[in-house]
Amino acid sequence: KEHNLESLEIFASGGSIVKPNNYEFVQNKVKKDVIFTSSYGSTELMGSCMSFDISLPIYRGEISCPSLAIDLDCVDDSGNSVRGELGELVIKKPTPSLPLGLWDDSDASRYKETHGNSLPSNASLMVGKRVLQGEAWIDLSDSYGTHDLGDKLGDHFGDLARNLATLATNR
C-alpha cells in the first residue's frame, strides 16, 4: 500500500468491456467501498454514449445508462427495437458531439459512404440491458481492440494472449 486511497470515491474504466472478475479485483485490491463502473464511447461520436449515474444500481458487466443527450437503442437487422436479444447499438438522433461532416465533402457523399445511409450506428452489439457483448469496430480504419484479440486467443494461450496482443499493437 504505497498510496492513500481514502479520498477515492469512483473508479471508472473505459476503452473495452469490463470483465466481471475486474470488479472483484478492484474491490479486493484497490478499495473495498469504491464505486467501480465503466463507460462506453466511440471515435465517431467523439465522446461517451453510455456512462454511469451513481443514483442507479451498478451491475457487473453492464453500464448504467445512456450519456446525456444520447438517444440510444438496441435494434435488429431491420432497425426494430429489441430487448433481451442480441442487436446493434445505434444512436437514433444527432448529438452535440457528432461531426457535421467531413473536410472537403461539400455534398456529404463521403460522409454517407463512411457512416451509412440508414441508422447512425457505431456497430457494437448490445443486449437489451446495456450489456456489451463485444465490439465490431467497423470504421475508416477497420481497427479492433486488443481485448478482442486477447479474448479470441485467451482460450488457447491463456495469459500469453495478453502479451501477444500487446506486442502486435506496438510494432
CSV table of C-alpha atoms in Angstrom, one decimal:
chain,number,residue,atom,x,y,z
A,1,LYS,CA,0.0,0.0,0.0
A,2,GLU,CA,2.0,2.9,-1.3
A,3,HIS,CA,-0.8,5.4,-1.8
A,4,ASN,CA,-3.5,6.8,0.4
A,5,LEU,CA,-6.8,6.0,-1.4
A,6,GLU,CA,-9.0,7.3,1.3
A,7,SER,CA,-10.5,10.1,-0.9
A,8,LEU,CA,-11.0,7.8,-3.9
A,9,GLU,CA,-14.8,7.5,-4.5
A,10,ILE,CA,-15.2,6.5,-8.1
A,11,PHE,CA,-13.1,4.2,-10.2
A,12,ALA,CA,-14.2,4.4,-13.9
A,13,SER,CA,-12.9,2.3,-16.7
A,14,GLY,CA,-13.3,2.7,-20.5
A,15,GLY,CA,-11.8,1.5,-23.7
A,16,SER,CA,-13.1,-2.1,-23.6
A,17,ILE,CA,-15.6,-4.2,-21.9
A,18,VAL,CA,-15.0,-4.7,-18.2
A,19,LYS,CA,-15.0,-8.3,-17.3
A,20,PRO,CA,-16.8,-9.4,-14.1
A,21,ASN,CA,-13.5,-10.6,-12.4
A,22,ASN,CA,-12.2,-7.0,-12.7
A,23,TYR,CA,-14.9,-5.8,-10.3
A,24,GLU,CA,-13.6,-8.3,-7.7
A,25,PHE,CA,-10.0,-7.2,-8.3
A,26,VAL,CA,-10.8,-3.5,-7.8
A,27,GLN,CA,-12.8,-4.2,-4.6
A,28,ASN,CA,-10.3,-6.6,-3.2
A,29,LYS,CA,-7.0,-4.9,-4.2
A,30,VAL,CA,-7.8,-1.2,-4.8
A,31,LYS,CA,-10.5,-0.2,-2.3
A,32,LYS,CA,-13.5,-2.1,-1.0
A,33,ASP,CA,-16.1,0.7,-0.9
A,34,VAL,CA,-15.2,2.4,-4.2
A,35,ILE,CA,-17.8,2.8,-6.9
A,36,PHE,CA,-16.4,0.8,-9.8
A,37,THR,CA,-18.1,1.3,-13.2
A,38,SER,CA,-17.4,1.6,-16.9
A,39,SER,CA,-18.4,3.9,-19.7
A,40,TYR,CA,-18.5,3.4,-23.4
A,41,GLY,CA,-17.9,5.7,-26.3
A,42,SER,CA,-16.7,5.8,-29.9
A,43,THR,CA,-14.3,7.8,-32.0
A,44,GLU,CA,-17.1,8.7,-34.4
A,45,LEU,CA,-19.2,10.1,-31.7
A,46,MET,CA,-16.2,12.0,-30.2
A,47,GLY,CA,-17.3,11.0,-26.7
A,48,SER,CA,-19.2,8.7,-24.5
A,49,CYS,CA,-22.6,7.2,-25.4
A,50,MET,CA,-23.1,5.1,-22.3
A,51,SER,CA,-22.0,6.0,-18.8
A,52,PHE,CA,-23.0,5.7,-15.2
A,53,ASP,CA,-25.2,7.5,-12.7
A,54,ILE,CA,-24.3,7.0,-9.1
A,55,SER,CA,-28.1,7.1,-8.2
A,56,LEU,CA,-28.7,3.9,-10.3
A,57,PRO,CA,-27.6,0.4,-9.5
A,58,ILE,CA,-24.3,-0.8,-10.9
A,59,TYR,CA,-24.3,-4.4,-12.1
A,60,ARG,CA,-21.1,-6.3,-13.1
A,61,GLY,CA,-20.7,-6.4,-16.9
A,62,GLU,CA,-23.4,-3.7,-17.5
A,63,ILE,CA,-23.4,0.0,-18.0
A,64,SER,CA,-26.0,2.1,-16.1
A,65,CYS,CA,-27.4,4.5,-18.6
A,66,PRO,CA,-27.1,6.4,-21.9
A,67,SER,CA,-24.9,9.5,-21.6
A,68,LEU,CA,-26.7,12.9,-21.6
A,69,ALA,CA,-28.2,13.9,-24.9
A,70,ILE,CA,-27.8,10.4,-26.4
A,71,ASP,CA,-30.9,8.7,-27.9
A,72,LEU,CA,-29.5,5.1,-27.7
A,73,ASP,CA,-31.3,2.0,-28.8
A,74,CYS,CA,-30.7,-1.7,-29.5
A,75,VAL,CA,-32.1,-2.8,-32.9
A,76,ASP,CA,-32.3,-5.9,-35.1
A,77,ASP,CA,-31.2,-6.1,-38.7
A,78,SER,CA,-34.4,-4.4,-39.8
A,79,GLY,CA,-34.0,-1.4,-37.4
A,80,ASN,CA,-36.7,-2.5,-35.0
A,81,SER,CA,-36.0,-2.0,-31.2
A,82,VAL,CA,-35.2,-5.3,-29.4
A,83,ARG,CA,-35.0,-6.1,-25.8
A,84,GLY,CA,-33.4,-9.3,-24.3
A,85,GLU,CA,-31.8,-10.4,-27.6
A,86,LEU,CA,-28.6,-9.5,-29.4
A,87,GLY,CA,-28.9,-6.4,-31.6
A,88,GLU,CA,-26.9,-3.5,-32.8
A,89,LEU,CA,-26.3,-0.4,-30.7
A,90,VAL,CA,-27.5,2.7,-32.5
A,91,ILE,CA,-27.6,6.4,-31.8
A,92,LYS,CA,-31.0,7.4,-33.2
A,93,LYS,CA,-30.7,11.1,-33.3
A,94,PRO,CA,-27.9,13.6,-33.8
A,95,THR,CA,-25.9,14.5,-30.7
A,96,PRO,CA,-24.0,17.7,-29.9
A,97,SER,CA,-20.7,15.9,-30.5
A,98,LEU,CA,-21.4,14.1,-33.8
A,99,PRO,CA,-19.4,15.6,-36.6
A,100,LEU,CA,-21.5,17.8,-39.0
A,101,GLY,CA,-19.5,16.5,-42.0
A,102,LEU,CA,-16.1,15.7,-43.4
A,103,TRP,CA,-13.4,18.1,-44.7
A,104,ASP,CA,-13.7,18.7,-48.4
A,105,ASP,CA,-17.0,16.8,-48.8
A,106,SER,CA,-19.5,19.5,-49.7
A,107,ASP,CA,-22.2,17.1,-50.9
A,108,ALA,CA,-21.8,14.8,-47.9
A,109,SER,CA,-21.3,11.8,-50.2
A,110,ARG,CA,-18.1,10.6,-48.4
A,111,TYR,CA,-19.8,11.1,-45.0
A,112,LYS,CA,-22.8,9.0,-46.1
A,113,GLU,CA,-20.5,6.3,-47.6
A,114,THR,CA,-18.4,6.2,-44.4
A,115,HIS,CA,-21.1,6.4,-41.8
A,116,GLY,CA,-24.0,4.8,-43.7
A,117,ASN,CA,-27.3,6.0,-45.1
A,118,SER,CA,-29.7,4.3,-42.7
A,119,LEU,CA,-29.3,4.1,-38.9
A,120,PRO,CA,-26.4,6.2,-37.4
A,121,SER,CA,-24.7,3.2,-35.9
A,122,ASN,CA,-21.3,2.6,-34.3
A,123,ALA,CA,-21.7,-1.1,-34.9
A,124,SER,CA,-21.4,-2.5,-31.4
A,125,LEU,CA,-23.5,-5.5,-30.3
A,126,MET,CA,-25.8,-5.0,-27.4
A,127,VAL,CA,-28.5,-7.0,-25.5
A,128,GLY,CA,-31.5,-5.1,-24.1
A,129,LYS,CA,-30.0,-4.1,-20.7
A,130,ARG,CA,-26.9,-2.2,-22.0
A,131,VAL,CA,-24.7,-5.3,-21.8
A,132,LEU,CA,-22.0,-5.0,-24.5
A,133,GLN,CA,-21.2,-8.4,-26.0
A,134,GLY,CA,-18.1,-7.3,-27.9
A,135,GLU,CA,-17.3,-4.7,-30.4
A,136,ALA,CA,-17.5,-4.9,-34.2
A,137,TRP,CA,-15.2,-2.0,-34.9
A,138,ILE,CA,-16.2,-1.0,-38.5
A,139,ASP,CA,-15.0,2.4,-39.3
A,140,LEU,CA,-12.5,4.2,-41.5
A,141,SER,CA,-9.5,2.2,-40.1
A,142,ASP,CA,-11.2,-1.2,-39.7
A,143,SER,CA,-9.4,-1.3,-36.3
A,144,TYR,CA,-10.1,-3.6,-33.4
A,145,GLY,CA,-9.4,-3.5,-29.7
A,146,THR,CA,-6.6,-5.6,-28.2
A,147,HIS,CA,-9.2,-7.1,-25.9
A,148,ASP,CA,-10.8,-8.7,-29.0
A,149,LEU,CA,-7.6,-10.4,-29.9
A,150,GLY,CA,-7.0,-11.4,-26.3
A,151,ASP,CA,-10.4,-12.9,-25.9
A,152,LYS,CA,-10.0,-15.0,-29.0
A,153,LEU,CA,-6.5,-16.2,-28.2
A,154,GLY,CA,-7.1,-16.5,-24.4
A,155,ASP,CA,-8.9,-19.8,-24.8
A,156,HIS,CA,-5.9,-21.3,-26.4
A,157,PHE,CA,-2.9,-19.5,-25.0
A,158,GLY,CA,-4.1,-18.3,-21.5
A,159,ASP,CA,-2.1,-15.4,-20.1
A,160,LEU,CA,0.3,-15.4,-23.1
A,161,ALA,CA,-2.5,-14.0,-25.2
A,162,ARG,CA,-2.3,-10.6,-23.4
A,163,ASN,CA,1.3,-10.3,-24.3
A,164,LEU,CA,0.7,-11.3,-27.9
A,165,ALA,CA,-1.9,-8.6,-28.2
A,166,THR,CA,0.4,-6.1,-26.7
A,167,LEU,CA,3.3,-7.0,-29.0
A,168,ALA,CA,1.1,-6.9,-32.1
A,169,THR,CA,-0.1,-3.4,-31.4
A,170,ASN,CA,3.4,-1.9,-30.6
A,171,ARG,CA,5.0,-2.5,-34.0
